[in-house]
Coordinates of C-alpha atoms in Angstrom, one line a residue:
M1 CA 90.5 -22.1 -82.6
R2 CA 88.3 -24.3 -79.5
R3 CA 84.8 -25.1 -80.5
T4 CA 82.2 -25.6 -77.5
R5 CA 80.3 -29.3 -77.4
P6 CA 77.4 -29.3 -79.7
A7 CA 74.4 -29.2 -78.2
V8 CA 73.0 -32.5 -76.5
A9 CA 69.7 -34.0 -78.2
A10 CA 66.4 -33.1 -76.0
V11 CA 66.2 -34.7 -72.9
T12 CA 63.6 -35.3 -70.5
L13 CA 62.9 -31.8 -68.5
A14 CA 65.9 -29.9 -67.9
L15 CA 64.1 -28.0 -65.4
A16 CA 64.9 -30.5 -62.7
L17 CA 63.8 -30.2 -59.0
T18 CA 67.4 -29.4 -56.7
T19 CA 65.4 -30.9 -53.8
A20 CA 61.6 -31.4 -53.8
C21 CA 58.8 -32.2 -51.4
S22 CA 57.4 -34.0 -54.5
S23 CA 59.0 -34.7 -57.3
G24 CA 58.4 -32.9 -61.1
A25 CA 58.1 -36.6 -62.6
Q26 CA 55.3 -37.7 -60.0
E27 CA 53.7 -33.8 -60.8
A28 CA 53.7 -34.5 -64.2
A29 CA 51.9 -38.6 -63.5
E30 CA 49.3 -36.3 -61.6
A31 CA 48.3 -33.8 -64.3
G32 CA 48.6 -36.4 -67.3
Q33 CA 50.4 -35.7 -70.8
P34 CA 50.8 -32.2 -71.9
V35 CA 47.6 -30.4 -72.7
S36 CA 47.1 -27.4 -75.3
G37 CA 45.5 -24.1 -74.6
G38 CA 43.6 -22.9 -71.2
S39 CA 45.1 -20.5 -69.0
L40 CA 46.2 -20.4 -65.0
T41 CA 47.6 -17.9 -62.4
W42 CA 50.4 -17.7 -60.0
A43 CA 50.6 -15.8 -57.3
V44 CA 54.2 -14.3 -57.2
E45 CA 55.8 -12.8 -54.0
T46 CA 57.5 -9.7 -55.6
E47 CA 56.6 -7.1 -58.5
P48 CA 58.9 -6.5 -60.8
I49 CA 60.7 -3.2 -60.5
T50 CA 61.2 -3.3 -64.4
F51 CA 60.2 -5.6 -67.3
N52 CA 63.1 -4.4 -69.7
P53 CA 65.4 -8.0 -69.0
H54 CA 69.0 -5.6 -69.5
Q55 CA 67.4 -4.0 -66.3
Y56 CA 67.0 -7.6 -64.2
A57 CA 68.1 -6.9 -60.7
Q58 CA 65.2 -9.2 -58.5
A59 CA 66.0 -12.9 -59.0
K60 CA 62.2 -13.4 -57.9
A61 CA 61.8 -11.5 -60.9
R62 CA 63.3 -14.0 -63.8
L63 CA 60.9 -16.3 -64.2
L64 CA 58.7 -13.4 -66.0
V65 CA 61.9 -12.1 -68.0
W66 CA 62.0 -15.8 -69.6
N67 CA 59.0 -16.0 -71.1
T68 CA 59.2 -13.1 -73.3
F69 CA 62.8 -12.7 -73.7
E70 CA 66.2 -15.3 -74.6
A71 CA 69.3 -15.3 -74.7
L72 CA 71.9 -16.4 -76.9
L73 CA 73.1 -18.7 -74.7
T74 CA 71.4 -21.2 -71.6
H75 CA 72.6 -23.5 -68.7
D76 CA 72.2 -27.4 -68.7
S77 CA 71.9 -29.5 -65.0
Q78 CA 75.7 -29.6 -64.7
G79 CA 76.3 -25.8 -65.4
G80 CA 77.5 -25.8 -68.8
Y81 CA 76.1 -23.7 -72.0
V82 CA 74.0 -24.8 -74.0
P83 CA 73.2 -23.0 -77.7
W84 CA 69.5 -20.9 -77.5
L85 CA 69.2 -18.1 -80.0
S86 CA 73.0 -19.0 -81.3
T87 CA 73.7 -22.8 -82.7
G88 CA 77.1 -22.8 -81.2
H89 CA 80.4 -20.5 -80.5
E90 CA 84.3 -20.9 -81.0
V91 CA 86.6 -19.4 -79.1
S92 CA 90.0 -17.8 -80.0
A93 CA 93.2 -19.2 -79.0
D94 CA 94.2 -16.2 -77.0
G95 CA 91.2 -16.2 -75.0
R96 CA 90.0 -12.6 -77.1
T97 CA 86.9 -13.6 -79.2
Y98 CA 83.8 -15.3 -79.3
T99 CA 82.3 -16.0 -81.9
F100 CA 78.6 -17.0 -82.0
K101 CA 76.4 -18.6 -84.7
L102 CA 73.2 -17.9 -84.5
R103 CA 69.5 -19.2 -85.6
T104 CA 68.4 -17.4 -88.8
D105 CA 64.4 -18.9 -88.0
V106 CA 63.7 -16.6 -85.0
T107 CA 61.6 -13.3 -85.2
F108 CA 60.7 -11.3 -82.8
S109 CA 57.2 -10.8 -82.0
D110 CA 56.8 -7.6 -83.5
G111 CA 58.1 -8.9 -86.8
T112 CA 61.3 -8.0 -86.5
K113 CA 63.8 -10.6 -87.9
F114 CA 66.2 -11.5 -85.3
D115 CA 70.1 -11.5 -86.8
A116 CA 73.7 -10.2 -85.7
A117 CA 72.8 -6.7 -86.1
A118 CA 70.3 -7.4 -83.5
V119 CA 72.5 -8.9 -80.8
K120 CA 75.3 -5.9 -81.7
A121 CA 72.2 -3.3 -80.7
N122 CA 71.3 -4.8 -77.9
V123 CA 75.1 -5.5 -76.6
D124 CA 76.0 -1.9 -77.7
Q125 CA 73.0 -0.4 -75.4
F126 CA 74.6 -0.8 -72.3
S127 CA 77.3 1.7 -73.9
V128 CA 74.6 4.3 -73.3
E129 CA 75.3 6.4 -70.6
G130 CA 73.2 5.2 -67.2
Y131 CA 71.8 2.3 -69.2
N132 CA 72.9 -0.3 -66.7
P133 CA 76.4 0.5 -65.5
S134 CA 77.0 -2.6 -63.1
V135 CA 76.8 -4.6 -66.5
R136 CA 79.2 -2.6 -68.2
A137 CA 81.1 -2.8 -65.0
V138 CA 81.9 -6.4 -64.4
Q139 CA 80.1 -8.6 -67.4
L140 CA 81.3 -6.6 -70.0
R141 CA 84.3 -5.1 -68.5
N142 CA 86.8 -6.2 -70.9
L143 CA 84.4 -5.8 -74.1
D144 CA 86.3 -4.0 -76.9
S145 CA 83.5 -4.3 -79.9
V146 CA 80.9 -6.7 -81.1
E147 CA 81.1 -7.4 -84.9
V148 CA 78.3 -8.2 -87.6
V149 CA 80.6 -11.1 -89.7
D150 CA 77.4 -11.3 -91.7
P151 CA 73.6 -11.5 -90.6
A152 CA 74.1 -15.5 -88.9
T153 CA 77.5 -14.5 -87.1
V154 CA 78.5 -11.8 -84.5
A155 CA 81.8 -11.5 -83.0
F156 CA 82.9 -10.6 -79.5
R157 CA 86.1 -9.0 -79.3
L158 CA 87.8 -8.6 -75.7
K159 CA 90.9 -6.4 -74.4
Q160 CA 91.9 -9.4 -72.5
P161 CA 90.3 -12.8 -71.9
D162 CA 87.2 -12.8 -69.5
V163 CA 85.1 -15.8 -68.6
L164 CA 82.2 -13.8 -67.5
L165 CA 80.9 -12.3 -70.8
L166 CA 79.2 -16.2 -71.6
D167 CA 77.0 -15.4 -68.4
F168 CA 76.2 -12.7 -69.6
L169 CA 75.3 -13.6 -72.9
S170 CA 72.8 -16.5 -70.8
S171 CA 71.6 -14.4 -68.3
P172 CA 68.5 -12.1 -68.2
Q173 CA 70.5 -9.4 -69.1
G174 CA 71.9 -10.2 -72.2
A175 CA 68.5 -11.0 -73.3
Q176 CA 67.6 -9.7 -76.9
V177 CA 65.2 -7.2 -77.0
S178 CA 63.9 -6.2 -80.9
P179 CA 66.2 -3.3 -81.8
K180 CA 62.8 -1.5 -83.0
S181 CA 61.8 -1.5 -79.2
L182 CA 65.3 -0.1 -78.2
K183 CA 64.4 2.6 -80.4
E184 CA 60.9 3.6 -80.2
A185 CA 59.7 2.2 -76.6
E186 CA 57.7 4.9 -74.5
N187 CA 59.7 3.9 -71.3
L188 CA 62.8 1.7 -72.3
K189 CA 64.3 1.2 -69.1
A190 CA 61.0 0.3 -67.2
G191 CA 60.1 -1.9 -70.3
G192 CA 56.4 -3.5 -70.7
P193 CA 54.1 -4.0 -73.4
D194 CA 56.7 -2.1 -76.2
L195 CA 59.3 -4.5 -75.5
A196 CA 59.2 -7.1 -78.0
G197 CA 61.1 -10.2 -77.7
T198 CA 61.8 -13.9 -78.9
G199 CA 60.1 -15.8 -76.5
P200 CA 57.1 -18.5 -75.9
F201 CA 55.1 -15.2 -74.5
V202 CA 54.1 -11.6 -75.5
L203 CA 53.4 -9.4 -72.2
D204 CA 49.9 -8.3 -72.8
H205 CA 48.9 -6.1 -69.8
Y206 CA 50.4 -5.0 -66.7
T207 CA 48.3 -3.3 -63.9
A208 CA 51.1 -1.9 -61.2
G209 CA 50.5 -3.0 -57.8
Q210 CA 47.7 -6.2 -59.2
E211 CA 48.9 -8.5 -62.0
V212 CA 50.5 -8.5 -65.2
V213 CA 49.3 -10.8 -68.0
F214 CA 51.4 -13.0 -70.9
K215 CA 49.6 -14.5 -74.0
K216 CA 51.2 -16.9 -76.0
N217 CA 53.7 -16.5 -79.1
P218 CA 52.0 -18.7 -81.7
A219 CA 54.7 -18.1 -83.9
Y220 CA 57.8 -19.5 -81.8
N221 CA 59.3 -22.6 -82.3
W222 CA 62.9 -21.9 -81.3
A223 CA 63.2 -23.6 -78.1
P224 CA 66.6 -24.8 -76.8
A225 CA 67.5 -28.4 -77.6
N226 CA 67.3 -29.5 -73.5
A227 CA 63.6 -27.6 -73.0
G228 CA 62.0 -30.7 -73.1
H229 CA 59.5 -30.2 -76.3
S230 CA 59.4 -27.9 -79.4
G231 CA 56.8 -25.2 -80.8
A232 CA 54.9 -23.0 -79.1
A233 CA 53.8 -23.0 -75.4
Y234 CA 51.1 -25.4 -74.4
L235 CA 49.3 -22.6 -72.4
D236 CA 47.4 -19.5 -74.1
Q237 CA 47.9 -17.2 -71.0
I238 CA 49.1 -17.0 -68.0
T239 CA 48.4 -14.1 -64.9
Y240 CA 50.7 -13.6 -62.3
R241 CA 49.2 -11.8 -59.5
F242 CA 51.2 -9.6 -57.3
L243 CA 50.3 -11.2 -53.6
K244 CA 53.4 -9.7 -51.2
E245 CA 51.6 -11.4 -48.0
S246 CA 52.4 -15.2 -47.5
S247 CA 49.3 -16.1 -46.4
V248 CA 47.3 -14.4 -48.9
R249 CA 49.0 -16.2 -51.3
V250 CA 48.9 -19.9 -49.9
G251 CA 45.0 -18.8 -49.2
A252 CA 44.8 -17.8 -52.8
L253 CA 46.2 -21.4 -53.3
T254 CA 44.1 -23.6 -51.4
S255 CA 40.9 -21.5 -52.0
G256 CA 41.2 -22.3 -55.5
Q257 CA 41.8 -18.8 -56.9
V258 CA 45.1 -19.6 -57.8
Q259 CA 47.0 -22.9 -59.4
I260 CA 51.0 -21.6 -58.4
V261 CA 52.3 -19.9 -55.3
E262 CA 56.0 -19.1 -54.7
G263 CA 57.6 -17.8 -51.5
V264 CA 55.7 -20.4 -49.1
P265 CA 56.7 -19.7 -45.8
A266 CA 57.4 -22.6 -43.4
T267 CA 54.7 -21.7 -41.3
D268 CA 52.5 -22.4 -44.2
E269 CA 54.4 -25.3 -45.6
A270 CA 51.6 -27.8 -43.8
L271 CA 49.0 -26.2 -45.4
V272 CA 50.5 -27.3 -48.7
T273 CA 51.6 -30.9 -47.9
A274 CA 48.4 -31.7 -45.8
N275 CA 46.4 -31.2 -48.9
P276 CA 46.5 -34.5 -51.8
Q277 CA 45.2 -31.5 -54.5
L278 CA 48.8 -29.4 -53.5
S279 CA 52.4 -29.9 -54.3
L280 CA 55.4 -28.5 -52.7
S281 CA 58.8 -28.3 -54.3
R282 CA 62.2 -26.4 -53.6
G283 CA 64.9 -25.0 -55.2
L284 CA 68.1 -23.8 -54.2
N285 CA 69.6 -20.6 -55.8
S286 CA 72.9 -20.5 -57.6
G287 CA 75.1 -17.3 -56.9
S288 CA 75.8 -15.3 -53.7
A289 CA 74.3 -16.0 -50.0
Y290 CA 71.8 -13.9 -48.9
S291 CA 74.8 -12.2 -46.4
Y292 CA 75.1 -8.5 -44.5
Y293 CA 78.1 -6.6 -46.0
F294 CA 80.0 -4.4 -43.0
N295 CA 80.6 -0.9 -44.4
T296 CA 84.7 -0.1 -43.2
T297 CA 84.6 3.3 -44.6
H298 CA 83.3 4.9 -41.3
A299 CA 83.2 3.4 -37.7
P300 CA 82.2 1.4 -35.9
F301 CA 83.0 -1.2 -39.0
D302 CA 86.0 0.0 -39.4
D303 CA 87.7 -1.7 -36.9
L304 CA 87.9 -5.1 -37.4
R305 CA 87.3 -6.5 -34.2
V306 CA 83.8 -5.0 -34.0
R307 CA 83.4 -6.8 -37.1
Q308 CA 84.5 -9.7 -35.8
A309 CA 82.0 -9.5 -32.9
F310 CA 78.8 -8.5 -34.6
R311 CA 79.6 -11.9 -36.4
E312 CA 80.1 -13.7 -33.1
A313 CA 76.9 -12.0 -31.4
V314 CA 74.5 -13.8 -33.8
D315 CA 74.2 -17.4 -34.0
V316 CA 72.8 -17.8 -37.0
D317 CA 71.4 -21.6 -36.6
A318 CA 69.3 -20.4 -33.7
V319 CA 67.9 -17.2 -36.0
L320 CA 67.3 -19.3 -39.0
T321 CA 65.6 -21.9 -36.8
G322 CA 63.0 -19.8 -35.6
V323 CA 62.3 -17.6 -38.4
Y324 CA 62.4 -20.3 -41.3
R325 CA 61.5 -23.5 -38.8
G326 CA 64.4 -25.7 -40.2
T327 CA 63.6 -25.1 -43.8
A328 CA 66.8 -22.4 -44.6
T329 CA 70.1 -23.4 -45.6
R330 CA 72.6 -22.1 -43.5
A331 CA 75.2 -20.1 -45.2
W332 CA 78.9 -20.3 -44.4
S333 CA 80.5 -17.9 -47.1
V334 CA 79.8 -15.1 -49.7
I335 CA 79.0 -17.7 -52.3
G336 CA 76.0 -20.1 -52.0
P337 CA 76.8 -23.9 -51.4
T338 CA 75.2 -24.8 -54.7
S339 CA 78.3 -23.1 -56.6
P340 CA 81.4 -25.3 -57.5
F341 CA 83.4 -22.2 -56.4
Y342 CA 82.1 -22.8 -53.0
D343 CA 84.9 -23.5 -50.1
K344 CA 83.4 -26.3 -47.6
T345 CA 86.5 -25.5 -45.1
L346 CA 84.6 -22.1 -43.9
E347 CA 82.4 -24.2 -42.3
K348 CA 81.8 -24.0 -38.4
T349 CA 84.9 -21.4 -38.5
Y350 CA 83.4 -18.8 -36.7
G351 CA 80.2 -17.0 -35.2
G352 CA 77.7 -17.7 -32.5
D353 CA 80.1 -17.0 -29.7
A354 CA 78.7 -14.5 -27.3
A355 CA 82.1 -14.4 -24.8
K356 CA 83.9 -13.5 -28.2
A357 CA 81.9 -10.8 -28.7
N358 CA 82.0 -8.9 -25.8
R359 CA 85.7 -9.7 -25.5
L360 CA 86.0 -8.2 -28.7
L361 CA 84.2 -5.1 -28.0
D362 CA 85.9 -4.6 -24.8
E363 CA 89.0 -4.6 -26.5
A364 CA 87.7 -2.3 -29.0
G365 CA 86.6 0.0 -26.4
W366 CA 83.4 -0.1 -26.2
A367 CA 82.8 -1.3 -22.9
A368 CA 80.6 0.9 -21.3
R369 CA 76.7 0.3 -21.1
D370 CA 73.6 2.5 -21.0
A371 CA 70.9 2.4 -19.3
D372 CA 69.1 0.3 -21.9
G373 CA 71.9 -2.1 -22.0
F374 CA 73.6 -0.8 -25.2
R375 CA 77.7 -0.5 -25.6
I376 CA 78.5 3.6 -25.6
K377 CA 82.0 4.8 -26.4
D378 CA 82.9 8.4 -26.0
G379 CA 79.4 8.5 -25.3
K380 CA 78.1 7.7 -28.4
R381 CA 75.8 4.6 -28.4
L382 CA 77.3 1.3 -30.7
T383 CA 74.5 1.4 -33.2
V384 CA 74.4 0.1 -36.8
R385 CA 72.0 0.8 -39.1
L386 CA 70.6 -1.7 -42.0
V387 CA 68.6 -0.2 -44.7
Q388 CA 65.9 -2.7 -46.7
S389 CA 64.9 -1.7 -50.4
A390 CA 61.0 -2.8 -49.9
P391 CA 61.3 -4.4 -53.4
F392 CA 63.8 -6.4 -53.0
V393 CA 62.6 -8.2 -49.3
R394 CA 62.1 -11.7 -49.6
D395 CA 61.6 -14.5 -47.4
R396 CA 60.6 -12.6 -44.4
R397 CA 63.7 -11.1 -44.8
D398 CA 62.1 -8.1 -42.6
V399 CA 61.5 -10.6 -39.8
L400 CA 64.6 -12.1 -40.0
A401 CA 66.5 -8.6 -39.3
Q402 CA 64.2 -8.5 -36.5
A403 CA 65.6 -11.7 -35.1
V404 CA 68.8 -10.8 -35.6
Q405 CA 68.2 -7.3 -33.9
A406 CA 67.5 -8.5 -31.1
Q407 CA 70.3 -11.1 -30.5
V408 CA 73.0 -8.7 -30.9
K409 CA 71.0 -6.5 -28.1
Q410 CA 70.8 -9.4 -26.0
S411 CA 73.9 -11.1 -26.6
A412 CA 76.4 -8.0 -26.9
G413 CA 74.4 -4.3 -26.4
I414 CA 74.4 -4.3 -30.3
D415 CA 72.3 -1.5 -31.2
L416 CA 71.1 -2.8 -34.8
N417 CA 68.3 0.0 -36.4
V418 CA 66.5 -1.8 -39.1
A419 CA 64.5 0.3 -41.7
V420 CA 62.5 -1.0 -44.5
V421 CA 61.9 1.5 -47.0
D422 CA 60.8 2.4 -50.9
Q423 CA 63.7 1.7 -53.1
G424 CA 64.3 5.9 -53.6
T425 CA 64.8 6.4 -50.2
A426 CA 67.6 3.3 -50.0
T427 CA 69.1 4.3 -52.9
Q428 CA 69.8 7.6 -51.3
A429 CA 70.9 6.1 -48.0
L430 CA 73.5 3.7 -49.8
A431 CA 74.6 6.7 -52.0
D432 CA 75.4 9.5 -48.8
G433 CA 76.9 6.0 -46.6
Q434 CA 73.9 6.2 -44.2
Y435 CA 74.2 2.8 -43.4
E436 CA 76.7 0.3 -41.6
V437 CA 74.9 -3.1 -43.0
F438 CA 73.6 -3.7 -46.3
D439 CA 72.2 -7.0 -47.3
N440 CA 72.1 -8.7 -50.2
S441 CA 71.9 -12.2 -52.6
R442 CA 72.0 -12.5 -56.0
A443 CA 71.0 -15.5 -58.6
D444 CA 73.8 -15.3 -60.6
T445 CA 74.5 -18.7 -62.8
D446 CA 78.1 -17.5 -62.6
A447 CA 79.4 -16.8 -58.6
G448 CA 82.3 -14.9 -59.6
A449 CA 79.8 -12.0 -61.6
A450 CA 78.3 -11.6 -58.0
L451 CA 81.7 -11.5 -56.6
N452 CA 82.9 -8.5 -58.9
L453 CA 79.9 -6.1 -58.3
L454 CA 80.1 -7.0 -54.3
L455 CA 83.8 -6.6 -53.6
H456 CA 85.7 -5.5 -56.1
S457 CA 87.2 -1.9 -55.4
A458 CA 85.2 -0.7 -58.4
G459 CA 82.2 -3.0 -57.6
A460 CA 79.1 -1.1 -58.4
I461 CA 77.4 -2.5 -55.6
N462 CA 80.1 -2.6 -53.2
R463 CA 78.8 -1.7 -50.1
T464 CA 81.6 -2.6 -47.7
G465 CA 84.0 0.2 -49.0
F466 CA 86.7 -2.3 -48.6
K467 CA 89.5 -1.4 -51.3
D468 CA 92.5 -3.7 -51.8
P469 CA 94.9 -4.4 -55.0
A470 CA 95.2 -8.0 -54.0
L471 CA 91.4 -9.1 -53.4
D472 CA 91.1 -6.8 -56.9
R473 CA 93.8 -9.0 -58.4
L474 CA 92.1 -12.5 -57.2
L475 CA 88.8 -11.5 -58.8
E476 CA 90.2 -10.0 -62.3
Q477 CA 91.9 -13.9 -62.4
G478 CA 88.6 -15.4 -61.7
Q479 CA 87.0 -13.5 -64.1
A480 CA 89.6 -14.1 -66.8
G481 CA 90.5 -17.8 -66.1
S482 CA 89.3 -20.0 -68.4
D483 CA 90.7 -23.3 -66.3
Q484 CA 87.8 -24.1 -64.1
A485 CA 90.5 -25.4 -61.5
Q486 CA 92.8 -21.8 -61.5
R487 CA 89.1 -20.1 -61.1
Q488 CA 88.3 -22.5 -58.0
T489 CA 91.8 -21.7 -56.9
A490 CA 91.2 -17.9 -56.8
Y491 CA 87.9 -18.0 -55.9
R492 CA 89.1 -19.5 -52.3
Q493 CA 91.5 -17.0 -52.0
V494 CA 88.8 -14.4 -52.1
Q495 CA 86.7 -16.1 -49.3
K496 CA 89.3 -16.5 -46.8
L497 CA 90.3 -13.2 -47.4
T498 CA 87.0 -11.3 -47.1
V499 CA 85.1 -14.0 -44.7
T500 CA 88.0 -15.1 -42.6
D501 CA 90.5 -12.8 -42.8
Q502 CA 88.5 -9.1 -43.2
A503 CA 85.3 -9.8 -41.3
L504 CA 83.2 -8.3 -44.2
I505 CA 80.7 -10.4 -44.4
L506 CA 78.0 -12.3 -41.8
P507 CA 76.5 -14.7 -44.3
L508 CA 73.2 -15.9 -43.2
Y509 CA 71.1 -18.5 -45.7
A510 CA 71.2 -19.7 -49.1
P511 CA 68.7 -18.6 -51.0
A512 CA 65.8 -20.9 -52.2
D513 CA 62.6 -20.9 -53.9
Q514 CA 59.5 -22.7 -52.6
V515 CA 56.7 -23.2 -55.2
A516 CA 53.4 -25.0 -54.3
A517 CA 50.8 -25.8 -57.1
S518 CA 47.9 -27.8 -57.6
T519 CA 48.3 -31.2 -59.1
S520 CA 46.3 -30.4 -62.2
V521 CA 49.4 -28.3 -62.9
G522 CA 52.1 -30.0 -65.2
G523 CA 55.7 -29.4 -66.1
L524 CA 56.6 -27.2 -63.4
G525 CA 60.2 -26.9 -62.0
F526 CA 63.3 -24.9 -61.6
E527 CA 65.7 -23.9 -64.0
P528 CA 69.3 -25.7 -64.2
T529 CA 71.9 -24.0 -62.9
A530 CA 70.2 -21.1 -61.3
G531 CA 67.6 -23.0 -59.3
V532 CA 65.1 -20.5 -59.3
P533 CA 61.2 -21.2 -61.1
G534 CA 61.5 -21.6 -64.6
S535 CA 59.7 -20.2 -67.2
A536 CA 55.5 -21.0 -68.4
Y537 CA 56.8 -22.4 -71.5
H538 CA 57.0 -25.7 -69.8
L539 CA 53.4 -25.4 -68.0
W540 CA 50.8 -27.1 -68.8
L541 CA 46.7 -27.2 -67.3
S542 CA 45.4 -30.7 -67.2
R543 CA 41.1 -30.8 -68.0

């Protein structure tokens, strides 16, 4: 068996900033040395649709998940794996068995002992019909069984090699929930105070539409080696207030009602940077870029020329500048630029050519126009529908859609219809095929998970409807390969096929988190690899 590298000794704060207006070190210096006690309030843009980590789907909710729940593995700043609730793992020579040694000093907040049986109960839960079919179909696609070797040892048996198992075991979906909670929770899928985890905080209460409050778990003493400190969290309590409007969030910070906010738009950054009592930090997320995916199952995007035309009709740089004022990072691929699988050769190879867009539409038979200037064919307007689910709208993506809408009309006569609706309505529209454009980004630490979900023929959120055996084989090669170079080769071909050859995707920007805080807050930073705000475990409030 090949053994993973042992965890490194505790390092200085692992939540290093990807980029920042003020460095984490400067913030820590202004806040002084870590102080235990006190409480603070953090205003967040997105209200979670669930507090069950297994159901996690909103990147903006990730910082809440890790307050209460933990996984077998976490990441270091180079994207490698570090033991968390495990002490290490071995992989069999054939790549089909992963054996984990577990910590023996961990207890769930409801008093239940964490052990191999708990790990098995959590993974087995995904086999329950309808629990989370997306995870079962991708990260656990090749899982055969989970075996309790002894209380401190658990073995994952695979049908074939699959490196995405490790991504699952370091993700929120792979976080550990008390087996007692799995059996007794009043609403398991929704989660909440009756779901117990092993984390440094316990969810005390949740008021829908207003806030969620976490209180310190005083018994906590099993942080990973790269956490920067050990023992219980510094804060006694942290409250997250749900403030959808960015101006309201920033106003709450500048007035002292809250100590931290995330989702600071470019229009409000000057209010933060001009205030010496505030700091602003920014981190690029991992995973897939925020992109528009074209539904190829019916007209008009069943025609490659129309897909290409839509992309050429959008000057992405101009749109991003108008909406984000130069703070957004342009995306050129379905994979985000922080991923080791990102194909840089795609940059500047398409888009922003209105003349080409119009030529392609003429060739596709959309040569005529109606009285409003929109293209028509056989008496039907060239209309495409983008249905956005309100709980997933972040970073002013509704405003971005309006900017794209205006541009494709002006440059090529395309009618982009944009609707922001509730989650149920959006889900139904997608299920019924009542859309032509699907927008999405994912913060998976391994981009392979996002690619399989979005692009594989059997992918749970393959909204393009594009099915190609050659593409499926490439995705499966990337998932099965343990050699990084082989995975890079497979995923480069995936990007060329989907972005260049088939124009299934219009990449727009690489998601990022902007966090502003009072300089009295110490320990603020971003998760290594993921690039999203870290949990409250590291935070303290100077006095």
